[in-house]
C-alpha cells in the first residue's frame, strides 16, 4: 500500500486533528457579512476571502451519500469526530455509520455547529471533511475520493476540486504505480531510487494545497474558515509553531471558547512536553521503564526484558497505522537474524480497542513467515497511556533501541535503520560466536 511507502507519520496527535471538533458558539451558519467565493479565473484560483451565509431553509440534518464507488459490499463506513474533551486527543466519537451496498452508502445525523470530521472505511482509508447540517456527495475525482457539499467544507477543501490539483494527484499516482508496483521493498537501493523519482510529483501536490490554504490564512476570510484551514495545514515552514499560536489567539477573539482552538492549543502544550521528553531520551540517555499487557492479560515490564537481552527495540505502533505495519518486514528480518544473539523487540500497541490490536496481530501472523511478528507484543491503549507519555509519543511509528546497560543507542529508525544499528552493535559479536 502506498501509505506504507510514502507517509512519515501516521497517526500523530497533530494529524488526529483531522477529526477534531470545531464550532462557533451556538452558530451553525457562516458569517452573514461575507459574500464571495473561489474565483475560477486561473489554473490555481485565488482562495476565497469570504463566504456566503447558509440559506435560512438549510436542513436540520446532514446527509452524506455515495453512489457507484469501488467499495466492497458489506464494508462498514463510519463518520467520526474527535472527542470534545481536548485532553482526549486520541479518542474519536462515532457520529454515524452505514454499510456499503452496490458501491453506495448513506450517512445521516445532525450537528449543533460546524465541526471537523472524517469519513472512514476499510483498514486505512479515510477522507476529511467539515460536518454541517447540509447535503454531501462522496465522489471519485479520478485522483482519490473527496466530499462535496457544505459551505465550510467546500471552501476549506476547495483545493481538492482544482483542475491543477487533480492533475497533479493523478500524475503522482501514476508515478507511484510506475515506481513501486512489483518493487522489492526490501531492496534498499531500489526503494531509495523509487522514492526519489516520485518526490517532485509529491512536492507539486503539496505546493498546490499549501498555496490555496495560504490565500485563505493570509487573507480576510472569516475566523472559523481560517481555523478549519489551519487545522488541515502542515506547511510548518510557512507557518511555524509560534506563528500558529498567535493565529489561534487571534481567532479566539472572534470565536471564543471554540473546541477546535482549545484542542490545538492543548496539543501545542503537549508538543512542548514531548520535545522536553525527547531531549531527555536522546541517544546516550538512560531509558525509562514501562509496563504493558500481553494478549493473556499479564503485564510485562520493559526492564525485565532488557535484563535478558543485549539489545531491545521499544516499538510503539497501532493497527491503523500503515507506516507502522510497513516496518514489520524490516523488523522481522532483523529479528530472525539477531534474536539468538540477544536482540528482542518490545512492541507496544496504542490501539484503543483490544479487538483491533488482536485482529492486526492475527493478520500479520497470517501474512508473514515465521509467525510474522514473533516478538513480544503488548498493548497500552491510547497516546495518553503511561508508556506513551513516558516517551513523549505523539506520532507513530516511534521507536527506541536500548542497550543492555540501559542506555538509548538509537531513536526513531525507519526502513533499514534498525537492521544497520543492530548489525553494527551485535554483528561482530554474532559472527565471532558462530
Coordinates of C-alpha atoms in Angstrom, one line a residue:
X1 CA 0.0 0.0 0.0
X2 CA 1.3 3.5 -0.9
X3 CA 0.7 4.8 2.6
X4 CA 3.3 2.4 3.8
X5 CA 5.7 3.7 1.2
X6 CA 5.2 7.5 1.4
X7 CA 4.0 8.5 4.8
X8 CA 6.3 9.5 7.7
X9 CA 3.5 9.5 10.2
X10 CA 0.9 8.0 10.7
X11 CA -1.2 8.8 13.3
X12 CA 0.3 11.6 15.3
X13 CA -1.8 13.5 17.6
X14 CA -1.2 16.5 15.4
X15 CA -2.6 14.6 12.4
X16 CA -5.5 13.4 14.6
X17 CA -6.8 17.0 14.4
X18 CA -8.3 15.9 11.1
X19 CA -11.2 14.6 13.1
X20 CA -11.3 17.4 15.7
X21 CA -14.4 19.2 16.9
X22 CA -14.9 22.7 15.7
X23 CA -17.5 25.4 16.3
X24 CA -18.6 29.0 16.5
X25 CA -20.5 29.2 19.8
X26 CA -24.0 28.1 19.1
X27 CA -24.0 29.3 15.5
X28 CA -24.1 26.8 12.7
X29 CA -24.0 29.2 9.7
X30 CA -21.1 31.2 8.2
X31 CA -20.5 34.9 8.7
X32 CA -23.6 36.6 7.3
X33 CA -21.5 39.6 6.3
X34 CA -19.3 37.6 3.9
X35 CA -20.2 37.2 0.2
X36 CA -17.6 36.0 -2.2
X37 CA -16.3 32.6 -3.4
X38 CA -13.4 30.9 -5.2
X39 CA -12.5 32.6 -8.5
X40 CA -12.3 30.2 -11.5
X41 CA -10.2 32.7 -13.5
X42 CA -6.9 30.9 -13.2
X43 CA -5.4 27.5 -13.1
X44 CA -5.0 27.8 -9.3
X45 CA -7.8 30.3 -8.4
X46 CA -7.4 32.6 -5.6
X47 CA -8.8 31.2 -2.4
X48 CA -12.0 32.9 -1.1
X49 CA -11.7 35.9 1.1
X50 CA -15.2 35.5 2.5
X51 CA -18.1 33.1 2.3
X52 CA -21.9 33.4 1.8
X53 CA -24.3 32.6 4.6
X54 CA -26.2 29.3 4.6
X55 CA -29.8 29.6 3.4
X56 CA -32.3 30.1 6.2
X57 CA -34.1 27.0 5.0
X58 CA -31.0 24.8 5.5
X59 CA -31.7 21.3 6.5
X60 CA -31.5 20.5 10.3
X61 CA -29.7 17.3 9.5
X62 CA -26.7 16.2 7.3
X63 CA -26.8 13.6 4.6
X64 CA -23.7 12.1 3.1
X65 CA -24.3 10.0 0.1
X66 CA -22.0 7.9 -2.1
X67 CA -23.0 6.0 -5.2
X68 CA -21.3 3.6 -7.6
X69 CA -17.9 3.7 -5.8
X70 CA -15.4 0.9 -6.0
X71 CA -16.1 -0.2 -2.4
X72 CA -16.8 -3.8 -1.4
X73 CA -20.3 -4.6 -0.4
X74 CA -20.6 -5.1 3.4
X75 CA -17.8 -2.6 4.1
X76 CA -18.6 -0.5 7.2
X77 CA -18.4 3.2 6.7
X78 CA -18.1 5.5 9.8
X79 CA -18.3 9.2 10.2
X80 CA -16.0 10.3 13.1
X81 CA -15.4 13.4 15.1
X82 CA -12.8 13.9 17.8
X83 CA -13.8 13.7 21.4
X84 CA -15.0 17.1 22.7
X85 CA -12.5 17.0 25.6
X86 CA -9.2 18.4 24.3
X87 CA -7.4 16.1 26.7
X88 CA -8.8 13.1 24.9
X89 CA -6.8 13.9 21.8
X90 CA -6.6 10.3 20.7
X91 CA -10.3 9.4 21.2
X92 CA -12.9 9.8 18.5
X93 CA -16.7 9.7 18.6
X94 CA -18.8 7.9 16.1
X95 CA -21.4 10.3 14.6
X96 CA -23.0 8.0 12.1
X97 CA -22.4 4.5 10.5
X98 CA -23.5 2.8 7.3
X99 CA -22.8 -0.3 5.3
X100 CA -21.8 -0.3 1.6
X101 CA -24.4 -1.9 -0.7
X102 CA -23.8 -2.0 -4.5
X103 CA -21.0 0.5 -4.1
X104 CA -23.3 3.0 -2.3
X105 CA -23.9 4.2 1.2
X106 CA -25.7 7.0 3.1
X107 CA -24.7 8.6 6.4
X108 CA -27.2 10.7 8.3
X109 CA -27.3 12.7 11.5
X110 CA -27.2 16.2 12.9
X111 CA -24.7 18.6 14.5
X112 CA -25.1 21.7 16.6
X113 CA -22.3 23.5 14.9
X114 CA -19.8 23.0 12.0
X115 CA -17.1 20.6 13.0
X116 CA -14.1 18.7 11.6
X117 CA -14.9 15.1 10.7
X118 CA -13.6 12.1 8.8
X119 CA -15.4 9.5 6.7
X120 CA -13.6 6.3 7.3
X121 CA -13.9 2.8 5.6
X122 CA -11.7 -0.3 5.5
X123 CA -8.5 -0.6 7.4
X124 CA -6.6 2.6 6.4
X125 CA -8.9 4.6 4.1
X126 CA -10.5 7.9 5.0
X127 CA -11.3 11.4 3.8
X128 CA -11.5 14.5 5.9
X129 CA -14.4 17.0 5.8
X130 CA -16.3 19.7 7.6
X131 CA -19.6 18.4 9.0
X132 CA -22.5 20.8 8.7
X133 CA -26.2 20.3 8.5
X134 CA -26.1 20.0 4.7
X135 CA -26.2 17.6 1.8
X136 CA -22.9 16.0 0.7
X137 CA -21.8 13.6 -2.0
X138 CA -18.7 11.4 -1.8
X139 CA -17.2 11.5 -5.3
X140 CA -14.2 10.0 -7.0
X141 CA -12.2 12.8 -8.7
X142 CA -10.0 10.3 -10.5
X143 CA -7.3 11.0 -8.1
X144 CA -9.0 9.8 -4.9
X145 CA -12.3 10.3 -3.0
X146 CA -13.5 13.7 -1.9
X147 CA -16.6 15.0 -0.1
X148 CA -18.5 17.8 -1.9
X149 CA -21.1 20.0 -0.2
X150 CA -21.5 22.2 2.8
X151 CA -20.3 25.9 2.9
X152 CA -17.2 25.5 5.0
X153 CA -16.4 22.1 3.6
X154 CA -16.4 23.3 0.0
X155 CA -14.2 26.3 0.9
X156 CA -11.8 24.7 3.3
X157 CA -11.1 21.7 1.0
X158 CA -11.6 23.7 -2.2
X159 CA -8.1 22.7 -3.4
X160 CA -9.3 19.2 -4.0
X161 CA -11.6 20.4 -6.8
X162 CA -8.9 22.5 -8.6
X163 CA -8.0 21.1 -12.0
X164 CA -4.3 21.6 -11.3
X165 CA -4.6 19.7 -8.0
X166 CA -6.5 16.8 -9.6
X167 CA -4.0 16.6 -12.5
X168 CA -1.1 16.7 -10.0
X169 CA -2.6 13.9 -7.9
X170 CA -3.2 11.8 -11.0
X171 CA 0.4 12.3 -12.1
X172 CA 1.6 11.4 -8.6
X173 CA -0.4 8.2 -8.5
X174 CA 0.9 7.2 -12.0
X175 CA 4.4 7.9 -10.9
X176 CA 4.0 5.8 -7.7
X177 CA 2.5 2.9 -9.7
X178 CA 5.4 3.0 -12.1
X179 CA 8.0 3.3 -9.4
X180 CA 6.6 1.0 -6.7
X181 CA 4.5 -1.7 -8.4
X182 CA 6.3 -5.0 -8.3
X183 CA 9.2 -3.4 -6.4
X184 CA 11.1 -5.4 -3.9
X185 CA 10.5 -3.3 -0.8
X186 CA 13.5 -4.9 1.0
X187 CA 15.9 -3.7 -1.8
X188 CA 17.2 -0.5 -0.2
X189 CA 18.8 1.0 -3.3
X190 CA 15.7 0.3 -5.4
X191 CA 13.3 1.8 -2.8
X192 CA 15.5 4.9 -2.4
X193 CA 15.5 5.4 -6.2
X194 CA 11.7 5.0 -6.4
X195 CA 11.1 7.5 -3.7
X196 CA 13.5 10.0 -5.3
X197 CA 11.7 9.6 -8.6
X198 CA 8.3 10.5 -7.1
X199 CA 9.4 13.3 -4.8
X200 CA 8.9 16.1 -7.4
X201 CA 5.3 14.9 -8.1
X202 CA 4.6 14.8 -4.4
X203 CA 6.0 18.3 -3.9
X204 CA 3.8 19.6 -6.7
X205 CA 0.7 18.3 -5.0
X206 CA 1.7 19.8 -1.6
X207 CA 2.5 23.1 -3.2
X208 CA -0.9 23.5 -4.8
X209 CA -2.6 22.6 -1.5
X210 CA -0.4 24.9 0.6
X211 CA -0.8 27.8 -1.8
X212 CA -4.5 27.5 -1.8
X213 CA -4.6 27.4 2.0
X214 CA -2.2 30.3 2.4
X215 CA -4.5 32.6 0.4
X216 CA -7.2 31.9 3.0
X217 CA -5.0 32.1 6.0
X218 CA -3.3 35.3 4.9
X219 CA -6.5 36.9 3.6
X220 CA -9.6 38.4 5.3
X221 CA -11.6 35.2 5.4
X222 CA -13.8 34.6 8.5
X223 CA -12.0 33.3 11.5
X224 CA -13.9 30.0 11.6
X225 CA -12.9 29.2 8.0
X226 CA -9.3 30.1 8.8
X227 CA -9.4 27.9 11.8
X228 CA -10.6 24.9 9.8
X229 CA -7.9 25.5 7.2
X230 CA -5.1 25.9 9.7
X231 CA -6.1 22.6 11.3
X232 CA -5.6 20.9 7.9
X233 CA -2.3 22.7 7.0
X234 CA 1.1 21.1 7.6
X235 CA 3.3 23.7 5.9
X236 CA 5.3 24.3 9.1
X237 CA 8.0 26.3 7.3
X238 CA 5.4 28.9 6.2
X239 CA 3.5 28.7 9.5
X240 CA 5.9 27.7 12.3
X241 CA 4.7 26.8 15.8
X242 CA 5.0 30.3 17.3
X243 CA 3.0 31.9 14.4
X244 CA 0.3 29.3 14.7
X245 CA -0.1 30.1 18.4
X246 CA -0.6 33.7 17.5
X247 CA -3.1 32.9 14.8
X248 CA -5.1 30.7 17.2
X249 CA -5.2 33.5 19.8
X250 CA -6.5 35.9 17.1
X251 CA -9.2 33.5 16.1
X252 CA -10.2 33.1 19.7
X253 CA -11.0 36.8 20.0
X254 CA -13.8 36.2 17.5
X255 CA -14.8 32.6 18.1
X256 CA -14.5 32.5 21.9
X257 CA -14.1 29.1 23.6
X258 CA -14.1 27.1 20.4
X259 CA -13.4 23.3 20.9
X260 CA -11.0 23.1 18.0
X261 CA -9.0 26.1 19.2
X262 CA -8.8 24.5 22.7
X263 CA -7.7 21.2 21.2
X264 CA -5.0 22.8 19.0
X265 CA -3.7 24.9 22.0
X266 CA -3.7 21.8 24.2
X267 CA -1.8 20.0 21.5
X268 CA 0.7 22.8 21.4
X269 CA 1.4 22.3 25.1
X270 CA 1.7 18.6 24.6
X271 CA 4.2 19.1 21.8
X272 CA 6.3 21.2 24.1
X273 CA 6.2 18.5 26.8
X274 CA 7.1 15.9 24.1
X275 CA 10.1 18.0 23.0
X276 CA 11.3 18.0 26.6
X277 CA 10.8 14.2 26.9
X278 CA 12.7 13.7 23.6
X279 CA 15.6 15.7 24.8
X280 CA 15.8 13.6 27.9
X281 CA 15.6 10.4 25.8
X282 CA 18.2 11.2 23.2
X283 CA 21.0 8.8 22.2
X284 CA 23.2 8.2 25.2
X285 CA 20.5 9.0 27.8
X286 CA 19.0 6.3 30.1
X287 CA 15.8 4.6 29.2
X288 CA 12.6 4.8 31.1
X289 CA 11.0 1.7 32.4
X290 CA 7.4 0.9 31.4
X291 CA 4.8 -1.8 31.7
X292 CA 2.3 -3.0 29.1
X293 CA -0.1 -6.0 28.9
X294 CA 0.1 -9.1 26.7
X295 CA -2.8 -10.9 25.0
X296 CA -3.0 -13.2 28.0
X297 CA -3.7 -10.1 30.2
X298 CA -0.4 -10.4 32.1
X299 CA 1.8 -7.3 32.5
X300 CA 5.3 -7.3 31.0
X301 CA 7.9 -4.9 32.3
X302 CA 10.5 -3.5 29.9
X303 CA 13.3 -3.7 32.5
X304 CA 12.7 -7.5 32.8
X305 CA 13.0 -7.9 29.0
X306 CA 16.1 -5.8 29.0
X307 CA 17.7 -7.8 31.7
X308 CA 17.5 -10.9 29.5
X309 CA 18.9 -9.4 26.3
X310 CA 21.7 -7.3 24.9
X311 CA 19.6 -5.0 22.8
X312 CA 15.9 -4.3 23.0
X313 CA 13.9 -2.3 20.4
X314 CA 10.9 -0.4 22.1
X315 CA 8.5 -0.1 19.2
X316 CA 5.3 2.0 19.5
X317 CA 2.7 1.3 16.8
X318 CA -1.1 0.8 16.2
X319 CA -3.2 -1.4 14.0
X320 CA -4.5 1.6 11.9
X321 CA -1.0 3.0 11.2
X322 CA 0.0 1.8 7.8
X323 CA 3.6 3.0 8.1
X324 CA 3.9 1.1 11.3
X325 CA 2.9 -2.2 9.8
X326 CA 5.0 -1.4 6.7
X327 CA 8.1 -1.6 9.1
X328 CA 7.3 -5.1 10.1
X329 CA 9.1 -6.9 7.3
X330 CA 12.3 -5.0 8.2
X331 CA 11.9 -5.8 11.8
X332 CA 11.2 -9.4 11.1
X333 CA 14.3 -9.7 9.0
X334 CA 16.4 -8.2 11.8
X335 CA 14.7 -10.3 14.5
X336 CA 15.2 -13.6 12.6
X337 CA 18.9 -12.9 12.2
X338 CA 19.8 -11.5 15.6
X339 CA 17.3 -12.7 18.1
X340 CA 19.5 -15.6 19.0
X341 CA 22.4 -13.2 19.6
X342 CA 20.4 -11.2 22.2
X343 CA 18.1 -8.9 20.2
X344 CA 14.5 -8.5 21.3
X345 CA 11.6 -6.3 20.3
X346 CA 9.2 -5.0 23.0
X347 CA 6.3 -3.8 20.8
X348 CA 3.6 -1.6 22.4
X349 CA 0.3 -1.1 20.5
X350 CA -1.6 2.1 21.4
X351 CA -4.8 0.8 20.0
X352 CA -7.9 2.0 21.9
X353 CA -9.7 -1.2 21.1
X354 CA -8.2 -4.5 22.1
X355 CA -10.0 -6.4 19.3
X356 CA -8.4 -4.1 16.7
X357 CA -5.0 -4.9 18.1
X358 CA -5.6 -8.7 18.2
X359 CA -7.0 -8.6 14.7
X360 CA -3.9 -6.9 13.5
X361 CA -1.6 -9.4 15.2
X362 CA -3.6 -12.2 13.6
X363 CA -3.3 -10.6 10.1
X364 CA 0.4 -10.1 10.4
X365 CA 0.9 -13.6 11.6
X366 CA -1.1 -15.0 8.7
X367 CA 0.7 -12.8 6.1
X368 CA 4.3 -13.2 7.4
X369 CA 6.8 -16.0 7.6
X370 CA 7.9 -17.4 10.9
X371 CA 4.8 -16.2 12.8
X372 CA 5.1 -12.8 11.1
X373 CA 5.8 -10.8 14.2
X374 CA 7.2 -13.4 16.7
X375 CA 8.5 -10.8 19.2
X376 CA 6.9 -9.6 22.4
X377 CA 3.6 -7.9 21.6
X378 CA 1.8 -5.8 24.2
X379 CA -0.9 -3.2 24.4
X380 CA -1.3 0.1 26.4
X381 CA -4.3 1.9 24.9
X382 CA -4.0 5.5 23.6
X383 CA -1.5 8.3 23.3
X384 CA -2.3 9.3 26.9
X385 CA -1.2 5.8 28.2
X386 CA 1.6 5.8 30.8
X387 CA 4.0 4.1 28.4
X388 CA 3.3 6.6 25.6
X389 CA 3.6 9.7 27.8
X390 CA 6.8 8.3 29.4
X391 CA 8.4 8.5 26.0
X392 CA 6.6 11.6 24.7
X393 CA 5.0 9.7 21.8
X394 CA 2.9 12.0 19.6
X395 CA 3.3 10.1 16.3
X396 CA 3.6 6.6 15.0
X397 CA 5.7 4.7 14.4
X398 CA 8.1 5.7 17.2
X399 CA 11.0 3.5 18.4
X400 CA 14.0 3.4 20.8
X401 CA 16.9 1.0 20.6
X402 CA 18.1 0.3 24.2
X403 CA 21.3 -1.4 25.1
X404 CA 21.7 -3.9 28.0
X405 CA 23.2 -1.2 30.2
X406 CA 20.0 0.8 29.9
X407 CA 21.4 3.5 27.6
X408 CA 19.5 4.5 24.5
X409 CA 21.6 3.8 21.4
X410 CA 19.1 4.6 18.6
X411 CA 15.9 6.7 18.2
X412 CA 13.2 6.7 15.5
X413 CA 14.9 4.5 13.0
X414 CA 13.0 3.6 9.8
X415 CA 13.3 1.1 7.0
X416 CA 16.8 -0.4 7.2
X417 CA 17.8 1.8 10.2
X418 CA 17.1 -0.8 12.9
X419 CA 18.9 -3.5 11.0
X420 CA 22.0 -1.3 10.4
X421 CA 22.2 -0.3 14.1
X422 CA 21.7 -3.9 15.4
X423 CA 24.2 -5.2 12.9
X424 CA 26.8 -2.7 14.0
X425 CA 26.3 -3.4 17.7
X426 CA 25.8 -7.2 17.6
X427 CA 27.2 -8.2 14.2
X428 CA 30.8 -8.6 15.1
X429 CA 30.0 -10.5 18.3
X430 CA 27.5 -12.7 16.5
X431 CA 29.9 -13.6 13.7
X432 CA 32.7 -14.4 16.2
X433 CA 30.4 -16.7 18.2
X434 CA 29.3 -18.5 15.1

